[in-house]
Short mmCIF file of C-alpha atoms and ligand atoms in Angstrom, two decimals:
data_model
loop_
_atom_site.label_atom_id
_atom_site.label_comp_id
_atom_site.label_asym_id
_atom_site.label_seq_id
_atom_site.Cartn_x
_atom_site.Cartn_y
_atom_site.Cartn_z
CA MET A 1 -12.32 12.77 51.06
CA ALA A 2 -13.62 15.19 48.39
CA LEU A 3 -11.01 13.85 45.95
CA PHE A 4 -12.05 10.27 46.77
CA SER A 5 -15.76 10.97 46.18
CA THR A 6 -15.00 12.77 42.87
CA ALA A 7 -12.95 9.77 41.69
CA LEU A 8 -15.68 7.39 42.79
CA GLY A 9 -18.29 9.51 41.00
CA SER A 10 -16.30 9.50 37.75
CA ALA A 11 -15.75 5.73 37.95
CA LEU A 12 -19.48 5.20 38.50
CA LEU A 13 -20.35 7.45 35.54
CA LEU A 14 -17.90 5.57 33.29
CA TRP A 15 -19.28 2.23 34.45
CA CYS A 16 -22.89 3.35 33.83
CA GLY A 17 -21.83 4.60 30.39
CA ILE A 18 -20.30 1.23 29.48
CA ILE A 19 -23.33 -0.69 30.79
CA SER A 20 -25.84 1.54 28.97
CA THR A 21 -23.83 1.24 25.70
CA MET A 22 -23.81 -2.54 26.10
CA MET A 23 -27.51 -2.69 26.93
CA SER A 24 -28.57 -0.38 24.13
CA SER A 25 -26.50 -2.10 21.42
CA ARG A 26 -28.77 -3.86 18.96
CA ASN A 27 -27.87 -6.72 16.63
CA PHE A 28 -28.41 -6.37 12.88
CA ALA A 29 -27.85 -8.95 10.15
CA LEU A 30 -26.38 -8.07 6.77
CA ILE A 31 -26.42 -10.72 4.04
CA PRO A 32 -24.22 -10.16 0.97
CA ALA A 33 -26.12 -11.80 -1.92
CA ALA A 34 -24.74 -10.03 -4.96
CA GLY A 35 -22.45 -12.76 -6.29
CA VAL A 36 -22.98 -14.72 -9.51
CA GLY A 37 -22.10 -18.17 -8.16
CA ALA A 38 -19.73 -18.97 -11.04
CA ARG A 39 -18.25 -22.08 -9.39
CA VAL A 40 -21.62 -23.73 -8.74
CA GLY A 41 -22.46 -23.05 -12.37
CA ALA A 42 -26.26 -23.11 -12.00
CA GLN A 43 -28.66 -21.42 -14.42
CA CYS A 44 -29.09 -18.55 -11.98
CA PRO A 45 -26.94 -17.06 -9.17
CA LYS A 46 -26.56 -19.80 -6.55
CA GLN A 47 -28.43 -17.87 -3.81
CA TYR A 48 -31.60 -18.38 -5.89
CA VAL A 49 -31.18 -22.14 -6.42
CA PRO A 50 -34.05 -24.18 -4.85
CA LEU A 51 -32.93 -26.19 -1.83
CA ALA A 52 -35.15 -28.45 0.28
CA GLY A 53 -38.34 -26.63 -0.66
CA LYS A 54 -37.22 -23.00 -0.76
CA LEU A 55 -34.63 -20.80 -2.45
CA MET A 56 -31.18 -20.83 -0.86
CA LEU A 57 -31.33 -17.17 0.23
CA LEU A 58 -34.63 -17.75 2.03
CA HIS A 59 -33.05 -20.27 4.43
CA ALA A 60 -30.69 -17.76 6.08
CA LEU A 61 -33.25 -14.96 5.72
CA ASP A 62 -35.97 -16.89 7.57
CA THR A 63 -33.50 -17.90 10.29
CA PHE A 64 -32.51 -14.28 10.97
CA ALA A 65 -36.11 -13.05 10.70
CA GLU A 66 -37.25 -15.63 13.26
CA SER A 67 -34.45 -14.78 15.69
CA THR A 68 -35.61 -12.47 18.48
CA ALA A 69 -31.98 -11.39 18.98
CA ILE A 70 -31.91 -9.69 15.56
CA ALA A 71 -33.46 -6.20 15.24
CA HIS A 72 -33.54 -6.15 11.42
CA THR A 73 -31.92 -7.86 8.42
CA PHE A 74 -30.44 -6.16 5.34
CA VAL A 75 -29.83 -8.10 2.13
CA VAL A 76 -27.41 -6.69 -0.44
CA VAL A 77 -28.15 -7.68 -4.04
CA SER A 78 -26.77 -6.34 -7.31
CA ALA A 79 -28.34 -3.21 -8.81
CA ASP A 80 -29.83 -5.23 -11.69
CA ASP A 81 -30.98 -8.26 -9.63
CA GLY A 82 -34.00 -9.76 -11.34
CA TYR A 83 -34.71 -12.56 -8.84
CA VAL A 84 -35.08 -11.19 -5.34
CA LYS A 85 -38.55 -9.64 -5.76
CA ASP A 86 -40.01 -12.95 -6.95
CA ALA A 87 -38.07 -14.81 -4.26
CA LEU A 88 -39.81 -12.77 -1.55
CA VAL A 89 -43.27 -12.67 -3.07
CA HIS A 90 -44.41 -15.69 -1.06
CA SER A 91 -42.89 -14.38 2.19
CA PRO A 92 -45.08 -11.44 3.31
CA HIS A 93 -44.06 -12.24 6.91
CA LEU A 94 -40.58 -10.92 6.05
CA SER A 95 -41.67 -7.51 4.78
CA ASP A 96 -41.14 -5.59 8.04
CA ARG A 97 -38.14 -7.69 9.17
CA VAL A 98 -36.04 -7.42 5.99
CA THR A 99 -34.80 -4.59 3.74
CA ILE A 100 -33.36 -5.26 0.28
CA LEU A 101 -30.49 -2.97 -0.75
CA TYR A 102 -29.72 -2.86 -4.48
CA CYS A 103 -26.10 -1.82 -4.10
CA GLY A 104 -23.92 -4.91 -4.59
CA GLY A 105 -20.32 -4.34 -5.67
CA ALA A 106 -17.71 -6.16 -7.75
CA THR A 107 -16.41 -8.11 -4.73
CA ARG A 108 -17.93 -9.46 -1.52
CA ARG A 109 -16.06 -6.78 0.44
CA GLU A 110 -17.54 -4.02 -1.75
CA SER A 111 -21.05 -5.45 -1.40
CA VAL A 112 -20.77 -5.51 2.40
CA LEU A 113 -19.30 -2.01 2.56
CA ASN A 114 -21.96 -0.59 0.19
CA GLY A 115 -24.66 -2.25 2.27
CA LEU A 116 -23.27 -0.84 5.53
CA ARG A 117 -23.20 2.64 4.01
CA ALA A 118 -26.74 2.32 2.62
CA ALA A 119 -28.03 1.28 6.08
CA ARG A 120 -26.12 4.08 7.87
CA ASP A 121 -29.25 5.90 9.09
CA ARG A 122 -30.71 2.76 10.66
CA ILE A 123 -27.71 1.33 12.53
CA GLY A 124 -25.89 3.01 15.44
CA ASP A 125 -22.09 3.21 15.58
CA ASP A 126 -21.97 0.79 18.53
CA ASP A 127 -24.61 -1.62 17.24
CA TRP A 128 -23.43 -5.07 16.25
CA VAL A 129 -23.64 -6.21 12.62
CA LEU A 130 -23.67 -9.94 11.85
CA VAL A 131 -22.47 -10.37 8.27
CA HIS A 132 -23.58 -13.73 6.84
CA ASP A 133 -23.05 -15.29 3.38
CA ALA A 134 -26.28 -15.98 1.49
CA ALA A 135 -24.49 -19.16 0.41
CA ARG A 136 -24.58 -20.67 3.96
CA PRO A 137 -28.17 -21.94 4.21
CA GLY A 138 -27.39 -24.25 7.16
CA LEU A 139 -27.28 -21.47 9.77
CA THR A 140 -29.56 -22.06 12.77
CA GLU A 141 -30.98 -19.74 15.45
CA ALA A 142 -28.92 -21.66 18.03
CA MET A 143 -25.70 -20.71 16.17
CA ILE A 144 -26.77 -17.04 16.08
CA ASP A 145 -27.52 -17.10 19.82
CA HIS A 146 -24.21 -18.84 20.62
CA LEU A 147 -22.24 -16.24 18.61
CA ILE A 148 -24.06 -13.28 20.17
CA ASP A 149 -23.82 -14.68 23.72
CA THR A 150 -20.07 -15.24 23.34
CA VAL A 151 -19.19 -11.97 21.61
CA ARG A 152 -21.64 -9.35 22.97
CA ASP A 153 -19.24 -8.17 25.74
CA ASP A 154 -16.10 -8.41 23.61
CA GLU A 155 -14.15 -5.28 22.71
CA VAL A 156 -13.29 -6.47 19.19
CA GLY A 157 -15.95 -8.89 17.92
CA GLY A 158 -15.81 -12.41 16.56
CA LEU A 159 -16.87 -15.05 14.08
CA LEU A 160 -18.10 -18.59 13.79
CA ALA A 161 -15.33 -20.96 12.70
CA LEU A 162 -14.37 -24.64 12.88
CA PRO A 163 -11.08 -26.17 14.03
CA VAL A 164 -9.36 -27.76 11.01
CA VAL A 165 -9.53 -31.57 11.23
CA ASP A 166 -7.73 -32.74 8.07
CA THR A 167 -3.97 -33.15 7.69
CA LEU A 168 -2.79 -30.20 5.62
CA LYS A 169 -0.33 -30.36 2.70
CA ARG A 170 1.41 -27.45 1.00
CA ALA A 171 1.82 -28.11 -2.76
CA ASP A 172 4.69 -27.13 -5.02
CA ALA A 173 4.16 -25.82 -8.57
CA GLY A 174 3.96 -29.40 -9.93
CA ARG A 175 1.21 -30.33 -7.44
CA ARG A 176 3.53 -32.50 -5.35
CA VAL A 177 3.64 -32.29 -1.58
CA GLU A 178 6.25 -29.80 -0.50
CA ALA A 179 5.42 -30.01 3.19
CA THR A 180 2.88 -31.16 5.75
CA VAL A 181 1.57 -28.13 7.60
CA SER A 182 0.67 -28.40 11.27
CA ARG A 183 -3.06 -27.92 11.85
CA ASP A 184 -2.48 -26.87 15.47
CA HIS A 185 -4.36 -23.64 16.16
CA LEU A 186 -5.81 -23.55 12.63
CA TRP A 187 -9.51 -22.76 12.18
CA ALA A 188 -11.64 -22.47 9.03
CA ALA A 189 -13.62 -19.23 9.06
CA GLN A 190 -17.41 -19.30 8.66
CA THR A 191 -20.07 -16.61 8.99
CA PRO A 192 -21.81 -14.81 10.67
CA GLN A 193 -18.91 -12.50 11.52
CA MET A 194 -19.97 -10.02 14.17
CA PHE A 195 -18.45 -6.56 14.63
CA ARG A 196 -19.62 -3.14 15.75
CA TYR A 197 -20.86 -0.95 12.89
CA SER A 198 -18.24 1.82 13.03
CA LEU A 199 -15.28 -0.54 13.48
CA LEU A 200 -16.48 -2.72 10.60
CA CYS A 201 -16.87 0.25 8.21
CA LYS A 202 -13.42 1.55 9.12
CA ALA A 203 -11.81 -1.88 8.75
CA LEU A 204 -13.39 -2.72 5.37
CA GLN A 205 -12.66 0.73 3.97
CA SER A 206 -8.93 0.28 4.41
CA ALA A 207 -8.57 -3.46 3.65
CA GLU A 208 -9.02 -3.61 -0.12
CA ASN A 209 -8.19 -7.29 -0.48
CA ALA A 210 -10.07 -8.64 2.52
CA THR A 211 -12.13 -11.74 1.72
CA ASP A 212 -13.97 -11.63 5.05
CA GLU A 213 -14.76 -9.08 7.76
CA ALA A 214 -12.40 -10.64 10.32
CA SER A 215 -9.33 -10.28 8.10
CA ALA A 216 -10.13 -6.58 7.62
CA VAL A 217 -10.37 -6.16 11.41
CA GLU A 218 -7.14 -8.17 11.87
CA ALA A 219 -5.37 -5.73 9.52
CA MET A 220 -6.09 -3.06 12.15
CA GLY A 221 -4.00 -5.03 14.64
CA LEU A 222 -7.02 -6.49 16.45
CA ASN A 223 -7.76 -10.15 17.28
CA PRO A 224 -11.37 -11.28 16.69
CA LYS A 225 -12.74 -14.07 18.87
CA LEU A 226 -13.21 -17.56 17.37
CA VAL A 227 -16.54 -19.16 18.27
CA GLU A 228 -17.15 -22.80 17.32
CA GLY A 229 -19.66 -23.10 14.45
CA SER A 230 -20.97 -26.27 12.81
CA PRO A 231 -20.21 -28.37 9.71
CA ARG A 232 -23.80 -27.80 8.51
CA ASN A 233 -22.98 -24.09 8.22
CA PHE A 234 -20.62 -24.76 5.28
CA LYS A 235 -20.57 -22.49 2.22
CA VAL A 236 -22.21 -23.84 -0.94
CA THR A 237 -19.38 -23.25 -3.42
CA LEU A 238 -19.05 -26.18 -5.88
CA PRO A 239 -21.75 -28.09 -7.82
CA HIS A 240 -21.80 -31.10 -5.43
CA ASP A 241 -22.35 -28.78 -2.44
CA VAL A 242 -25.95 -28.21 -3.53
CA ALA A 243 -26.88 -31.85 -2.88
CA LEU A 244 -24.93 -31.87 0.40
CA ALA A 245 -26.75 -28.76 1.66
CA GLU A 246 -30.06 -30.36 0.74
CA LEU A 247 -29.14 -33.47 2.77
CA TYR A 248 -28.41 -31.37 5.87
CA LEU A 249 -31.53 -29.23 5.48
CA LYS A 250 -33.82 -32.23 4.97
CA ALA A 251 -32.28 -34.35 7.75
CA MET A 252 -32.08 -31.50 10.31
CA PRO A 253 -34.43 -28.74 9.15
N1 CTP B 301 -21.02 -11.83 -2.83
C1 CTP B 301 -21.51 -10.53 -2.95
N2 CTP B 301 -20.96 -9.68 -3.90
C2 CTP B 301 -19.99 -10.10 -4.71
C3 CTP B 301 -19.47 -11.43 -4.57
C4 CTP B 301 -20.02 -12.26 -3.60
O1 CTP B 301 -22.43 -10.15 -2.23
N3 CTP B 301 -19.51 -9.28 -5.64
C5 CTP B 301 -21.67 -12.74 -1.85
C6 CTP B 301 -22.23 -13.99 -2.49
O2 CTP B 301 -23.54 -13.74 -3.03
C7 CTP B 301 -22.21 -14.99 -1.34
C8 CTP B 301 -21.05 -14.50 -0.48
O3 CTP B 301 -20.71 -13.21 -0.93
O4 CTP B 301 -23.39 -14.95 -0.57
C9 CTP B 301 -19.87 -15.46 -0.54
O5 CTP B 301 -19.26 -15.41 -1.81
P1 CTP B 301 -19.01 -16.65 -2.79
O6 CTP B 301 -19.33 -17.92 -2.12
O7 CTP B 301 -17.68 -16.48 -3.43
O8 CTP B 301 -20.19 -16.44 -3.88
P2 CTP B 301 -20.05 -16.04 -5.39
O9 CTP B 301 -19.03 -14.95 -5.54
O10 CTP B 301 -21.41 -15.77 -5.90
O11 CTP B 301 -19.52 -17.40 -6.06
P3 CTP B 301 -18.29 -17.58 -7.06
O12 CTP B 301 -17.08 -17.01 -6.36
O13 CTP B 301 -18.22 -19.05 -7.31
O14 CTP B 301 -18.65 -16.79 -8.31
MG1 MG B 302 -16.94 -15.28 -5.02
#
């Protein structure tokens, strides 16, 4: 009987511990915005290109700032960024919701890792971090809520992504079709990608060539959850993407 009540007591304590960790976990956003946007080829880094009435970075920033699910947003820009101050001058409503970190690195992975380290004192080990490209202005609050609702109880974390719809071809060196690749089970990764702070730091530290957070976590032998995103959350990458993003943002603000 005594043994039974001790076991029951320990199970209860463990359960309460798990519940309190889950309930006390906050959600933070971290936006890497330290790239140069070479492929778009604009006069300034693409995150500062005007799009449907405001600069590209401001679209994602406003969406996170308006979301009640997000405790605070960190934006990582390069150390010599000469645009972000002016970009925020007309957005006093963001001042207590957003912190700018001037610690961008040579790659997206480095920028994210530097940002996570710079925000160390403000984020708990078990808090969730939603990493989102500044170059995805089509993010909506509904997408953030859907990701958080689906992932908040997950042990690993997850990301927005879209099932691949096109028929895929593998090319040979002469740009001729070598093979048609099955698209079964293939998804195109988007952001936000949502992982707990300590796991994300550990994963990115050891995955030098990771191009997103999920692949760094995968390299640890873990399997992030895929959560269906939206075509309007595409990444502005090439010159014609600017007009496409503007169409989405004007048609469905
Ligand atoms: N990024 C970053 N630090 C880098 C490189 C990229 O913070 N050293 C950010 C970009 O600002 C962008 C996101 O990572 O928000 C996705 O990267 P990508 O679309 O490749 O942007 P760029 O690197 O700026 O574009 P490009 O590769 O065409 O130069
Ligand atoms: Mg790049």
